[in-house]
mmCIF file of C-alpha atoms in Angstrom:
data_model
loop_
_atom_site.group_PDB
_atom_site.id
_atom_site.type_symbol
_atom_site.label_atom_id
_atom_site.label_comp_id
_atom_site.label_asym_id
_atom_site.label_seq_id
_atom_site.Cartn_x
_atom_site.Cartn_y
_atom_site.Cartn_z
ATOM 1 C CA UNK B 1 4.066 27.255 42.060
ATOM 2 C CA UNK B 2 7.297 26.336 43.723
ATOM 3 C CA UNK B 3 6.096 25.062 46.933
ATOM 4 C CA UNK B 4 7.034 21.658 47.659
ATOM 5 C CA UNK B 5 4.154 19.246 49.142
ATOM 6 C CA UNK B 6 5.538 16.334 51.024
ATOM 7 C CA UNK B 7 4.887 13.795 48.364
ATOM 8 C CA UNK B 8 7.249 15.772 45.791
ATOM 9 C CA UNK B 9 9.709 16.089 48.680
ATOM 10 C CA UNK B 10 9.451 12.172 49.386
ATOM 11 C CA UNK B 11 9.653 11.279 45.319
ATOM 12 C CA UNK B 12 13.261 13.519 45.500
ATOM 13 C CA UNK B 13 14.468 11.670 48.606
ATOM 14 C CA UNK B 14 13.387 8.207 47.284
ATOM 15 C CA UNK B 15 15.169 8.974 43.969
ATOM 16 C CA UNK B 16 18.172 10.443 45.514
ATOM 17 C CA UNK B 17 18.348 7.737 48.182
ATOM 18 C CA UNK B 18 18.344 4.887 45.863
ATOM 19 C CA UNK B 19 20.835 6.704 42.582
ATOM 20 C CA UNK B 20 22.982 6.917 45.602
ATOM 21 C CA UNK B 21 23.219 3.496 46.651
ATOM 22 C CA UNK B 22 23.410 2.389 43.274
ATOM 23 C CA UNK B 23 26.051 5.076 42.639
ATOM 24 C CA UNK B 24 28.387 3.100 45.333
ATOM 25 C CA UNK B 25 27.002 -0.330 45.072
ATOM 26 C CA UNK B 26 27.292 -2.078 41.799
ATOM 27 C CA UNK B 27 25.596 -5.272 42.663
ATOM 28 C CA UNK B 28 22.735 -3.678 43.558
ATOM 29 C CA UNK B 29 22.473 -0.677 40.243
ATOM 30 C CA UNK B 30 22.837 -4.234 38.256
ATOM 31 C CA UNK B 31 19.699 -5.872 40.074
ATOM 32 C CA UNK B 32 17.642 -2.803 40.382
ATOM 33 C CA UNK B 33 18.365 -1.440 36.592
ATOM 34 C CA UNK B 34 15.492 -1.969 33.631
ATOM 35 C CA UNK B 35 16.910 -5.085 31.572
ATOM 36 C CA UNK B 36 15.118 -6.950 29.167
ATOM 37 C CA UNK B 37 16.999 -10.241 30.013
ATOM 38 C CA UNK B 38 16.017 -9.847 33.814
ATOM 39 C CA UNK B 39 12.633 -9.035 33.117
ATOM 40 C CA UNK B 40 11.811 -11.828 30.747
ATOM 41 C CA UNK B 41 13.786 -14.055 33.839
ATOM 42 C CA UNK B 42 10.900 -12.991 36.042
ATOM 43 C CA UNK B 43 12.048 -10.033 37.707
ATOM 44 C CA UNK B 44 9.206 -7.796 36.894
ATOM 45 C CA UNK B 45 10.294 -5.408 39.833
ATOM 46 C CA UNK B 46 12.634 -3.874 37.090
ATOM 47 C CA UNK B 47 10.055 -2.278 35.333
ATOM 48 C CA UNK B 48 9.351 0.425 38.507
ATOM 49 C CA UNK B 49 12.672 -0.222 40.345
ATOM 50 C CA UNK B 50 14.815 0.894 37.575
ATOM 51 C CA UNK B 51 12.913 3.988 37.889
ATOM 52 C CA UNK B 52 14.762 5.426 40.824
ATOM 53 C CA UNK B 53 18.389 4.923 39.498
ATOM 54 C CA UNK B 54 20.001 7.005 37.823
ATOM 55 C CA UNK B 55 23.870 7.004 36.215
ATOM 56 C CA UNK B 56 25.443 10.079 37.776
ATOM 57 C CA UNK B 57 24.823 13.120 39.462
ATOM 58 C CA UNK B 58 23.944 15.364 36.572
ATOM 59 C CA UNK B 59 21.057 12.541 35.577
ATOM 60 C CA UNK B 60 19.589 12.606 38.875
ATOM 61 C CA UNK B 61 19.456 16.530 39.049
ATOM 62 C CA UNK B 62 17.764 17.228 36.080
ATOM 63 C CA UNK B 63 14.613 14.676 36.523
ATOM 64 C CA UNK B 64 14.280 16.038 39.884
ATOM 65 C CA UNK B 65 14.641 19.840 39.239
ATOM 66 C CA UNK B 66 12.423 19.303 36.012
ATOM 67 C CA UNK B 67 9.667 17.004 38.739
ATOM 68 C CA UNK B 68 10.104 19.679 41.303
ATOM 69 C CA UNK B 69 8.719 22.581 38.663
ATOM 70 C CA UNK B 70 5.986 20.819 36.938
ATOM 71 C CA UNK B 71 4.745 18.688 40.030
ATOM 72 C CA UNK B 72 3.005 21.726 41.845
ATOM 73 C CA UNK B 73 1.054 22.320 38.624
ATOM 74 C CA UNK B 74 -0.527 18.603 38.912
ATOM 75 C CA UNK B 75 -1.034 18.987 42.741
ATOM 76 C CA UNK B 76 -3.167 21.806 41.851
ATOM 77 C CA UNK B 77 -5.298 20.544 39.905
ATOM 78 C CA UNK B 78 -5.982 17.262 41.565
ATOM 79 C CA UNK B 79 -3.891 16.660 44.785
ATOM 80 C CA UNK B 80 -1.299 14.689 45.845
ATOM 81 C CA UNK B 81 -2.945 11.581 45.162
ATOM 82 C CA UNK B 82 -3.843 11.746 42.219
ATOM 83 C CA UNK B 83 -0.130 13.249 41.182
ATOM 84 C CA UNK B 84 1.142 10.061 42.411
ATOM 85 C CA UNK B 85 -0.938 7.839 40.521
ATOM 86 C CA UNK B 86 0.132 9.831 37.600
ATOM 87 C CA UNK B 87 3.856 9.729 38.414
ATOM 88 C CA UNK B 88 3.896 5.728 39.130
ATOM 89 C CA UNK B 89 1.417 5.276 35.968
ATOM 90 C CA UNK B 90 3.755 7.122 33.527
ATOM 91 C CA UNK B 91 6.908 5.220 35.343
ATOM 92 C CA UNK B 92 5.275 1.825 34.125
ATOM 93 C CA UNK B 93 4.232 2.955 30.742
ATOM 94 C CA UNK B 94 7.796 4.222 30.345
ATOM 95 C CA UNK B 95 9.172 1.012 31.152
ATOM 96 C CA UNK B 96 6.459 -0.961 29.129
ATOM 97 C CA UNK B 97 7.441 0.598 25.924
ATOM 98 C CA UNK B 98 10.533 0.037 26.366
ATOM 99 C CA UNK B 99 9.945 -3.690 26.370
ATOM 100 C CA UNK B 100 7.833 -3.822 23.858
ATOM 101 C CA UNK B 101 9.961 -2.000 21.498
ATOM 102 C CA UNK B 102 13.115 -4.243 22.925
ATOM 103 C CA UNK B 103 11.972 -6.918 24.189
ATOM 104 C CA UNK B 104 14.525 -8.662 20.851
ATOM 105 C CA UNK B 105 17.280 -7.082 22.794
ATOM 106 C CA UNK B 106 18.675 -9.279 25.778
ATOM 107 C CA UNK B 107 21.128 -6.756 26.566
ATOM 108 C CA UNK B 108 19.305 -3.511 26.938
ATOM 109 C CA UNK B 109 19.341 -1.737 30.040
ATOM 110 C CA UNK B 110 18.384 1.674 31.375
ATOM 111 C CA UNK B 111 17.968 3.471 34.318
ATOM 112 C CA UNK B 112 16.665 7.252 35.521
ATOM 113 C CA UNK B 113 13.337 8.927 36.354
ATOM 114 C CA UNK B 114 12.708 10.010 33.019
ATOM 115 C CA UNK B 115 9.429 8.109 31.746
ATOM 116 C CA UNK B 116 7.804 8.984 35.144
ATOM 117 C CA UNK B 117 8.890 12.548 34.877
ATOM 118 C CA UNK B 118 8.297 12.920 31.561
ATOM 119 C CA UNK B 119 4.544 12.049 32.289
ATOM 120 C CA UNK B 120 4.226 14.223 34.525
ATOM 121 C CA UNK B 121 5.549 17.075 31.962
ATOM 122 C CA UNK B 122 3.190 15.942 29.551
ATOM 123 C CA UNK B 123 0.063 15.810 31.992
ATOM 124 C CA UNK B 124 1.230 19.419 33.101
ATOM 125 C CA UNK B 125 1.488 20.819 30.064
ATOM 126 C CA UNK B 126 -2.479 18.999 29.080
ATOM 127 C CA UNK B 127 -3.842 21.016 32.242
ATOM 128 C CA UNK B 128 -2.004 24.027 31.339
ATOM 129 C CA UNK B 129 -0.787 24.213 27.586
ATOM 130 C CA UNK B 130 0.121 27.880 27.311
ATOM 131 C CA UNK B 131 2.415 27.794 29.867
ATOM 132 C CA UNK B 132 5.733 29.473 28.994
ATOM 133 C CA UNK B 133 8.632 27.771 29.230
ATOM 134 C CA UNK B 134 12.176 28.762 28.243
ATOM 135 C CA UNK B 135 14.576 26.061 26.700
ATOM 136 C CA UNK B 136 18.163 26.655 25.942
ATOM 137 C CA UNK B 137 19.447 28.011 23.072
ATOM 138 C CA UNK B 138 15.761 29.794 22.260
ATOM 139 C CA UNK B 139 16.245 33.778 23.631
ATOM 140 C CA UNK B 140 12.285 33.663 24.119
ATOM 141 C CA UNK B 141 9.479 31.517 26.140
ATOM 142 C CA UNK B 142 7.072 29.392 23.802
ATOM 143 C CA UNK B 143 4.359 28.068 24.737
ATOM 144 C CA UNK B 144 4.126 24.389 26.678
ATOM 145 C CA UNK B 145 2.241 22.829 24.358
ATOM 146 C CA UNK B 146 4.769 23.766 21.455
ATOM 147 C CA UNK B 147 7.793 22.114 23.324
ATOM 148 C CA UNK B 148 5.844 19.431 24.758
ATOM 149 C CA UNK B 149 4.836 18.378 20.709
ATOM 150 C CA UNK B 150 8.286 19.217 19.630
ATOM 151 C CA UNK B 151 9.934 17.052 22.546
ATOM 152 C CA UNK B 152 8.079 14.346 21.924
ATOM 153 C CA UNK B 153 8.269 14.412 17.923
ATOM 154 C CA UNK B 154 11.935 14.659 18.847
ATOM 155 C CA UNK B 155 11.759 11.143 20.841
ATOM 156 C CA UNK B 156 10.012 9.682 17.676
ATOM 157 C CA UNK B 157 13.157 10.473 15.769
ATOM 158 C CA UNK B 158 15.536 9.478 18.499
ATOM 159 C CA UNK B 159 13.592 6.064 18.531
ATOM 160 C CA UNK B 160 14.087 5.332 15.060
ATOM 161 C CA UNK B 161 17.516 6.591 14.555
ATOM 162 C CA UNK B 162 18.964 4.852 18.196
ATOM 163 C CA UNK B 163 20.312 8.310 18.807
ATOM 164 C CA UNK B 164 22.980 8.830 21.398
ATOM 165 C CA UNK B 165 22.586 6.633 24.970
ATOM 166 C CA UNK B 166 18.759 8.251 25.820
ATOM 167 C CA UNK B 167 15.742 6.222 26.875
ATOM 168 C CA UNK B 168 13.596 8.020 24.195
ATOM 169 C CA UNK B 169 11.309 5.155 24.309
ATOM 170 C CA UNK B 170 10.560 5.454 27.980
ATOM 171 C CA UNK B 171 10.350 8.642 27.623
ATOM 172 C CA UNK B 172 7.590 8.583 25.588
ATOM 173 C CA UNK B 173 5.684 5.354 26.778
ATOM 174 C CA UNK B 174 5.970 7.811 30.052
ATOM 175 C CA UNK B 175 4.347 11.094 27.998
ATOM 176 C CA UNK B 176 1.471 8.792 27.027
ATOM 177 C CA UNK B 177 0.991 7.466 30.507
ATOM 178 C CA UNK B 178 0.575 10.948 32.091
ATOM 179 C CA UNK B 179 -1.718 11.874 28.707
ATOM 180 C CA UNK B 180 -3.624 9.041 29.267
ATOM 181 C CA UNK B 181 -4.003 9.352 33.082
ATOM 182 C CA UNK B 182 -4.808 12.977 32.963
ATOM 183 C CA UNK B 183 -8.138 12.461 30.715
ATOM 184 C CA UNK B 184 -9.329 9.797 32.987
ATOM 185 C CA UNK B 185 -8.701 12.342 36.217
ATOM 186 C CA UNK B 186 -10.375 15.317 33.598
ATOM 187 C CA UNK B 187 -12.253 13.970 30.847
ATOM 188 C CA UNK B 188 -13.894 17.934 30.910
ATOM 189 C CA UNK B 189 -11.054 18.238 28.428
ATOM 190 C CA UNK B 190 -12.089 16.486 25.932
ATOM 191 C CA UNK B 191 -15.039 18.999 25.599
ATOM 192 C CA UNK B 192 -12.634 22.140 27.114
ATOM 193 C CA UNK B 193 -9.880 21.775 25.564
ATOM 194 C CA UNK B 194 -10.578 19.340 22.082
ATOM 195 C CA UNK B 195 -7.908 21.090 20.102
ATOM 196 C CA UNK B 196 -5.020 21.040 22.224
ATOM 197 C CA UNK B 197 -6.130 17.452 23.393
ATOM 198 C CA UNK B 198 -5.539 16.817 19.675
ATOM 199 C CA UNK B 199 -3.057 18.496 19.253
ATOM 200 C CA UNK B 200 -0.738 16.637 22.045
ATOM 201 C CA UNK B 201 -2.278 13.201 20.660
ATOM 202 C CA UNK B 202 -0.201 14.021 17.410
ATOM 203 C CA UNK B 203 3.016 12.828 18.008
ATOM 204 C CA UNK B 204 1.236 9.658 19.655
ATOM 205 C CA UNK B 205 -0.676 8.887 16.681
ATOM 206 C CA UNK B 206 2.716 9.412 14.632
ATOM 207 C CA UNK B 207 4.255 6.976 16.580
ATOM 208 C CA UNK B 208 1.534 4.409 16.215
ATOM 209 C CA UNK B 209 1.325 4.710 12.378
ATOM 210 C CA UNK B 210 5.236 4.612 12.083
ATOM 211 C CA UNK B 211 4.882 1.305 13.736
ATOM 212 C CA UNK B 212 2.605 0.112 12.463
ATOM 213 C CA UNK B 213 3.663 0.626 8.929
ATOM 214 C CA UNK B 214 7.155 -0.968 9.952
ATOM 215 C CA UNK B 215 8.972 1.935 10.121
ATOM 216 C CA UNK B 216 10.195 2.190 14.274
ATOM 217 C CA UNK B 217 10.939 -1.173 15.724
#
């Protein structure tokens, strides 16, 4: 599972590559980074550029190390391709909820992998929900699909409380990206799998209702 194709390994360079540059030029993190002002002042680049920043070291190694174990599950199911449509989809859809949901906001910025990763979690864990994964502080595995529900119910939470400095808006524009993206590659699932596709719909449902009703903006 652990075997590295070329476009993982070319994802980790690009990522490390750029966080690194931005890491020692600060001109360049500021132009590269997602920000609603630059955005809305044309520079849609933002919205995929700000992608491969990231605002240390400790940032940049966990999106990679969590891309590096959940990309070989996509690969296997549909190739490289295909994985990178999914990565770069989930990237946008990251960024595109975060300006929608900010887009009052002038000043807010982010950086990091994160939306595009987390898509990529969230279309692994579609493909292969009982997958199990260990998480700190829990002595045993659960299941993916229990985590991957629980993560992203957490991101509703951290959306409508602003908790602590986390892109929990990216990351879940970036979880519905790789949803999304993964039915269109397998619709079979629909008919295969209707519960847990359901099931992992939940939180986005949640989301939409909790907006809708005024309740996360």
């Amino acid at each position: 599972m652990n075997q590295l194709d070329i476009v993982t390994i070319a994802l980790i360079a690009a990522n490390a590559l750029a966080s690194f540059k931005g890491f020692n030029d600060n001109g360049f993190f500021e132009r590269y980074k997602f920000s609603i002002g630059g955005i809305k002042a044309g520079q849609k680049d933002r919205m995929i550029s700000s992608g491969f920043l990231h605002v240390d070291l400790s940032h940049l190694f966990f999106n990679m190390f969590t891309l590096y174990f959940f990309a070989p599950v996509i690969i296997g199911w549909f190739g490289s391709v295909q994985f990178l449509i999914i990565y770069f989809i989930s990237l946008f859809t990251g960024s595109l909820l975060a300006l929608y949901f900010h887009k009052d906001e002038p000043l807010y910025s982010a950086v990091g992998a994160s939306g595009a990763v987390t898509g990529v979690l969230y279309a692994a864990i579609l493909l292969q929900p009982n997958m199990q994964l260990g998480i700190m502080f829990i002595p045993i595995p659960l299941p993916a699909y229990v985590l991957g529900i629980g993560y992203l119910l957490y991101s509703i939470y951290g959306m409508k409380s602003r908790l602590g400095n986390i892109g929990h808006t990216a990351h879940f524009g970036g979880a519905i990206g790789g949803y999304m993206t993964t039915l269109v590659f397998k619709p079979a699932l629909l008919v295969t799998d209707t519960l847990m596709v359901l099931l992992l719909a939940l939180p986005i449902i949640i989301l939409f209702v909790l907006t809708k009703m005024g309740k996360i903006h």
